[in-house]
Short mmCIF file of C-alpha atoms in Angstrom, two decimals:
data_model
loop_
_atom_site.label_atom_id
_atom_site.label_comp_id
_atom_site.label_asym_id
_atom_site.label_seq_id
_atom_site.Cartn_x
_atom_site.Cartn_y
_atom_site.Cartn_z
CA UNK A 14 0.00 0.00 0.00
CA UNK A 15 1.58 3.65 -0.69
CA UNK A 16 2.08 6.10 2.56
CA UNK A 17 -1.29 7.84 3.57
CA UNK A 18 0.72 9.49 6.03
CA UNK A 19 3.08 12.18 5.34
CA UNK A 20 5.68 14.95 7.56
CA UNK A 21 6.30 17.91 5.84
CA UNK A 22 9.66 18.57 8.01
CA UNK A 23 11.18 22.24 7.83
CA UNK A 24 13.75 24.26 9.96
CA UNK A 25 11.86 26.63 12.40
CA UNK A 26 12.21 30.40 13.09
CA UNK A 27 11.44 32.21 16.03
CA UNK A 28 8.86 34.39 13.55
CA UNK A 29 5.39 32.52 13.91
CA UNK A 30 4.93 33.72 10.08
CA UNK A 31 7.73 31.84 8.86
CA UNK A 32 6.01 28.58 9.11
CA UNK A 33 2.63 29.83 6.71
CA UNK A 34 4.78 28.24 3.32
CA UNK A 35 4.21 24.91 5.12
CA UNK A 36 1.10 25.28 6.43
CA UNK A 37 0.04 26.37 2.54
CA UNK A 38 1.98 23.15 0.87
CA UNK A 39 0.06 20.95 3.56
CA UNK A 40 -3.20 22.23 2.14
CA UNK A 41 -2.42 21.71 -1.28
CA UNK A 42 -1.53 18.17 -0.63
CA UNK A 43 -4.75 17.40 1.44
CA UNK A 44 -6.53 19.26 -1.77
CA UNK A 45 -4.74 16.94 -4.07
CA UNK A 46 -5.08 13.55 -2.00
CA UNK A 47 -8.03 14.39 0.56
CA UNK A 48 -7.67 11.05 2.78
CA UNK A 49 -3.72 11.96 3.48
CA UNK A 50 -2.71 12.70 6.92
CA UNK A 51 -0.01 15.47 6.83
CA UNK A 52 2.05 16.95 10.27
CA UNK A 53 4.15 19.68 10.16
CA UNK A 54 7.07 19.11 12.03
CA UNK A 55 10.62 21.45 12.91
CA UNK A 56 14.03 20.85 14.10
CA UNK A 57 14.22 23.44 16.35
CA UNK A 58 12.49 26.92 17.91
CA UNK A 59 9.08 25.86 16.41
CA UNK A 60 6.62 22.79 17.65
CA UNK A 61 5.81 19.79 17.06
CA UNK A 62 9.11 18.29 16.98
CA UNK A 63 9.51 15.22 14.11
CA UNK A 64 10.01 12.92 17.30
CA UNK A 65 6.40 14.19 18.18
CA UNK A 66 4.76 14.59 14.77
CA UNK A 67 6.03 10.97 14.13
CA UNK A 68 4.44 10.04 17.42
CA UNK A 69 1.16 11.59 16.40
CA UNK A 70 0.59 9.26 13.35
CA UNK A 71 1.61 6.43 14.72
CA UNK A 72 -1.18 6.58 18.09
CA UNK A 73 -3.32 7.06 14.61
CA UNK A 74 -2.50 3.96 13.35
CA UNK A 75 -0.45 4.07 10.80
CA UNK A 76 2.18 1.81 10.21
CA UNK A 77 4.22 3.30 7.09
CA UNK A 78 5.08 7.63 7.26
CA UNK A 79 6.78 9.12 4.72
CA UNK A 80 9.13 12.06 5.73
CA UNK A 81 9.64 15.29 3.29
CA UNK A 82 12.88 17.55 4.48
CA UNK A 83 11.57 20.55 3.39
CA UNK A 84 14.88 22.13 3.14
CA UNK A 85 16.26 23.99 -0.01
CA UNK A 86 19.07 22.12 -0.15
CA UNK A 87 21.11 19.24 1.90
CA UNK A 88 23.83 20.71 4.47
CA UNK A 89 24.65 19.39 7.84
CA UNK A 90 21.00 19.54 9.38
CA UNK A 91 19.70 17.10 6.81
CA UNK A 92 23.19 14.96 6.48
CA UNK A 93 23.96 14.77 10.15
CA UNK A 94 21.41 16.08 12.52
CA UNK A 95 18.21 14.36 10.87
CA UNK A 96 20.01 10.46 10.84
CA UNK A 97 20.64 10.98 14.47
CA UNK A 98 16.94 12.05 14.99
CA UNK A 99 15.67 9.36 12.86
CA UNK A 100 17.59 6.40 14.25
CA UNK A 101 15.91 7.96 18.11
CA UNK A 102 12.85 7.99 16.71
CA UNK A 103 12.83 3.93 15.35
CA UNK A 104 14.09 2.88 18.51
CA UNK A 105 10.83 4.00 19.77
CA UNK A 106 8.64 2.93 17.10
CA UNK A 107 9.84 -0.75 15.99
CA UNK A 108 6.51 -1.56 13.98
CA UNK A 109 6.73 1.88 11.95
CA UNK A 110 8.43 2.23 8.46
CA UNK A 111 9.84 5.61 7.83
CA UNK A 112 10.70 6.35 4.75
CA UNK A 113 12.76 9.75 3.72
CA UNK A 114 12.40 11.69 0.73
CA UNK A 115 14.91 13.71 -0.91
CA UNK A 116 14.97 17.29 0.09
CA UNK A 117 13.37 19.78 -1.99
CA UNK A 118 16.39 21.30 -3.32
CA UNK A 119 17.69 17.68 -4.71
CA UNK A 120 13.84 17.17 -7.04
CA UNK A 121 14.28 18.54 -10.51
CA UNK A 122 10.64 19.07 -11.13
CA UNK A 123 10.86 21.74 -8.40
CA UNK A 124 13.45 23.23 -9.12
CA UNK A 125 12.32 23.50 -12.81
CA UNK A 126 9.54 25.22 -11.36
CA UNK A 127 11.57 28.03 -9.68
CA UNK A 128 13.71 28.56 -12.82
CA UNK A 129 10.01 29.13 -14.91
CA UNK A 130 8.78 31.61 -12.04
CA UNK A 131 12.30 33.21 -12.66
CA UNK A 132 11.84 33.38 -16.01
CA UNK A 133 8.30 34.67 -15.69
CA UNK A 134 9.40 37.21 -13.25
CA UNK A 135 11.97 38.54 -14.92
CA UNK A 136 9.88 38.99 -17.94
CA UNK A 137 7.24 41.80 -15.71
CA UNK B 4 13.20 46.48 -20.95
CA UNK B 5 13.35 43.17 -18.76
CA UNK B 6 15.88 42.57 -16.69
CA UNK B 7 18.62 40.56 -17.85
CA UNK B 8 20.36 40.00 -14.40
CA UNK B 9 19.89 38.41 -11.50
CA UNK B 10 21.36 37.21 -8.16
CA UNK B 11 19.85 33.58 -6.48
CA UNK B 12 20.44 34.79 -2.88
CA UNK B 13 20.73 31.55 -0.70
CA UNK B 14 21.48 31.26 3.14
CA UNK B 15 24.97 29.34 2.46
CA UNK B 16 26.40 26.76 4.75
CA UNK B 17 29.96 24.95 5.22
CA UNK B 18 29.15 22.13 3.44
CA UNK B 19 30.24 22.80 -0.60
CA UNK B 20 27.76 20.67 -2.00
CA UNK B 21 25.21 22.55 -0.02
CA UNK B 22 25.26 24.80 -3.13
CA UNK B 23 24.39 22.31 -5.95
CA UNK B 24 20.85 22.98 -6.15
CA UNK B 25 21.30 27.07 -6.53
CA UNK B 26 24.08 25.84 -9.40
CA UNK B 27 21.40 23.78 -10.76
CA UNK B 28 18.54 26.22 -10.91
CA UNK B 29 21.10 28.45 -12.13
CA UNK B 30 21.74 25.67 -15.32
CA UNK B 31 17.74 25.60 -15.83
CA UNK B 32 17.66 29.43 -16.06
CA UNK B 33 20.50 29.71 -18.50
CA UNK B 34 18.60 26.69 -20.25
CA UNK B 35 15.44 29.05 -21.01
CA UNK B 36 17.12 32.35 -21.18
CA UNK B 37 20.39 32.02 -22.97
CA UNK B 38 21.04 35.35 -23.12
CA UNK B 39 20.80 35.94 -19.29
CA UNK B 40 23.49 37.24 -16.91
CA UNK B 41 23.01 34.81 -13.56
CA UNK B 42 25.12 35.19 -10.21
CA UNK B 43 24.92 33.15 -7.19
CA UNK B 44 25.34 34.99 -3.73
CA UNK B 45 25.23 33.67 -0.25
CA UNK B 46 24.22 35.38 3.03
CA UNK B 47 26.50 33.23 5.46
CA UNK B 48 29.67 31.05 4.98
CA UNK B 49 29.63 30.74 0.89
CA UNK B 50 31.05 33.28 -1.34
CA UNK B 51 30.46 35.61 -2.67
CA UNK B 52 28.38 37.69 -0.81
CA UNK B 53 25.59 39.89 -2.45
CA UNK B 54 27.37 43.23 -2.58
CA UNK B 55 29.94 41.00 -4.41
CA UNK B 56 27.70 39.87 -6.64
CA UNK B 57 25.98 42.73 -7.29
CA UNK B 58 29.35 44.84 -7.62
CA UNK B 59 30.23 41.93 -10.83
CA UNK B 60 26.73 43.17 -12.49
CA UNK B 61 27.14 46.38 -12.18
CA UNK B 62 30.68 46.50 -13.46
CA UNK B 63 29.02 44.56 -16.34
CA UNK B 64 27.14 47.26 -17.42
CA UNK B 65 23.57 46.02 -15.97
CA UNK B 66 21.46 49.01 -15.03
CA UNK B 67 18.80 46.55 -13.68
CA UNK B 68 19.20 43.55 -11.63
CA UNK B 69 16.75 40.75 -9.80
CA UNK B 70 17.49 39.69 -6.65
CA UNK B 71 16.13 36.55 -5.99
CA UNK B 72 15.53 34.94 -2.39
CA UNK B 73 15.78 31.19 -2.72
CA UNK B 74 14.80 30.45 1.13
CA UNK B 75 11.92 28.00 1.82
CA UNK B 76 10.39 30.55 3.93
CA UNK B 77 10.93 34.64 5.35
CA UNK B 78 12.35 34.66 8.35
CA UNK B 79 15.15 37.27 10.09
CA UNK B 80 17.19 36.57 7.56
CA UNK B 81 14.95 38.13 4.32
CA UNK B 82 13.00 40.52 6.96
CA UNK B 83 15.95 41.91 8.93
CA UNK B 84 19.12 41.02 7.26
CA UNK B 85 18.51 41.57 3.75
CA UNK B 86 17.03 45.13 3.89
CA UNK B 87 20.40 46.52 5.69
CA UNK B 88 22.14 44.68 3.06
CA UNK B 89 20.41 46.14 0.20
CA UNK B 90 20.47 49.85 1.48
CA UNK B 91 24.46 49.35 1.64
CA UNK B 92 24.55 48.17 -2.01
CA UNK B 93 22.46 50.99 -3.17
CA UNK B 94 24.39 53.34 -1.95
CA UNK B 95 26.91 51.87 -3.60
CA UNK B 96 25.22 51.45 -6.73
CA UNK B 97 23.23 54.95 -7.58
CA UNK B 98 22.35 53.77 -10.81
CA UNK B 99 21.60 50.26 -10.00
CA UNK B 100 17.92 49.70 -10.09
CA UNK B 101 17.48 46.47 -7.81
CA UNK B 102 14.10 44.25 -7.83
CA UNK B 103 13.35 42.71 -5.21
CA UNK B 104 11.45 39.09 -6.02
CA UNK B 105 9.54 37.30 -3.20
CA UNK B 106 10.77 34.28 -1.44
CA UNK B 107 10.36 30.54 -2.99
CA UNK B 108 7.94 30.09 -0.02
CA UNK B 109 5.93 32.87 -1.14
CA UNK B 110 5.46 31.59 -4.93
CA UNK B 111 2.05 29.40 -5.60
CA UNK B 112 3.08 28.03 -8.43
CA UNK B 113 6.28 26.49 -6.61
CA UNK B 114 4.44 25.08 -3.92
CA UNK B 115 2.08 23.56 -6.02
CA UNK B 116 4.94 21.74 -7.63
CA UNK B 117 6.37 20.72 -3.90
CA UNK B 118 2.89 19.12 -3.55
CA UNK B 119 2.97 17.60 -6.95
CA UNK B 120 6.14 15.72 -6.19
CA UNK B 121 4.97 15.16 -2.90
CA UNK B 122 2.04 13.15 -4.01
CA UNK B 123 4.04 10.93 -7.14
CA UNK B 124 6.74 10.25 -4.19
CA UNK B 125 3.89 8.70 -2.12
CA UNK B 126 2.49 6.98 -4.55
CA UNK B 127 5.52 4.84 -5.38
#
C-alpha cells in the first residue's frame, strides 16, 4: 500500500509567520489527496518536533510515514542532525516504516519550477 | 526592458555541495534564457556575498538587476538582514535599479509543484 501518512519537516524560526509556506503546501496536498494525513514538524524553535509529529501518526495507526525535508538544499541539518533524529525515533517505534524523501532542493521538477517563475518574473 | 540579471540569494552553509541545487537552478535558467546574466550569492559562509555579486553586475554594465531569495520561507534573515544589506549596495550602486522578487515560499506556483512531487513520491 503507498504512505497515507506524510511529515512535511522544515527548519523553524522564532517568527510565527515563517512557518505559513508549510502550512500552505500541507493544504495543497490534502486538496490533491483528501484522505492523506499530513504533520508539520521542525528541528528546532518551532513545535511539534519530528520525534512528536512521528508520534502523532503512529497513536493514529499508521504503520508506514513518509518524511519530506523541506529544506532547499542538503547541508549538515539534513546529512547529520536528521540520521541521528531518525535512528531515536525507530528505537521507539519498531513496527513503523519511515521512509525519507529527498529534500526539496535535490527534485528537478521543483526546481524547474523556480527557474520558470524566474523566467516569468523577470519577464514583468 | 526586462531585466537581464539576476542574483539567487541563498542562506549558504559549510558544506560545498550545499550549493548544488542554486548551481542547478542556475543551469535551468540559463537553459530558457540564454542570453541571461546569472550570479549566485550567499548570506552566510559561501562566497560571494551579495554586494559581491551585485558589484560583478554592475561592473558589467547592468542598469537593472533581480534579486532573488531562494529560502523556503521569510524569516530574520529576508526581513531583517537583507534590507540593511540592500540599502548598503544601493548606496553603492546609484544607478543600480534592484528588484526585489519574493521568497520561494511565497510563490504558488512552486508550492504547487512541492505538492505535486509530494504526491508521485507517495504513490511509489
Amino acid at each position: 500500500m503507498a504512505d497515507r501518512a506524510i511529515v512535511l519537516f522544515a527548519h523553524g524560526a522564532r517568527d510565527p509567520a515563517w512557518a505559513e509556506p508549510f502550512k500552505r503546501i500541507k493544504c495543497l496536498l490534502q486538496a490533491r489527496q483528501p484522505g492523506i494525513a499530513v504533520e508539520l514538524a521542525f528541528l528546532e524553535i518551532m513545535q511539534p518536533s519530528l520525534a512528536d509529529a512521528i508520534a502523532t501518526l503512529a497513536r493514529a495507526g499508521h504503520a508506514s510515514i513518509a518524511i519530506a525535508p523541506l529544506f532547499m538544499a542538503q547541508g549538515g541539518h539534513l546529512k547529520n542532525d536528521l540520521p541521528k533524529i531518525l535512528d531515536e525515533i525507530r528505537a521507539r517505534h519498531h513496527g513503523v516504516e519511515l521512509k525519507l524523501l529527498p529534500a526539496v532542493g535535490d527534485v528537478e521538477p521543483v526546481l524547474d519550477a523556480i527557474a520558470g517563475w524566474l523566467v516569468g518574473a523577470m519577464a514583468r
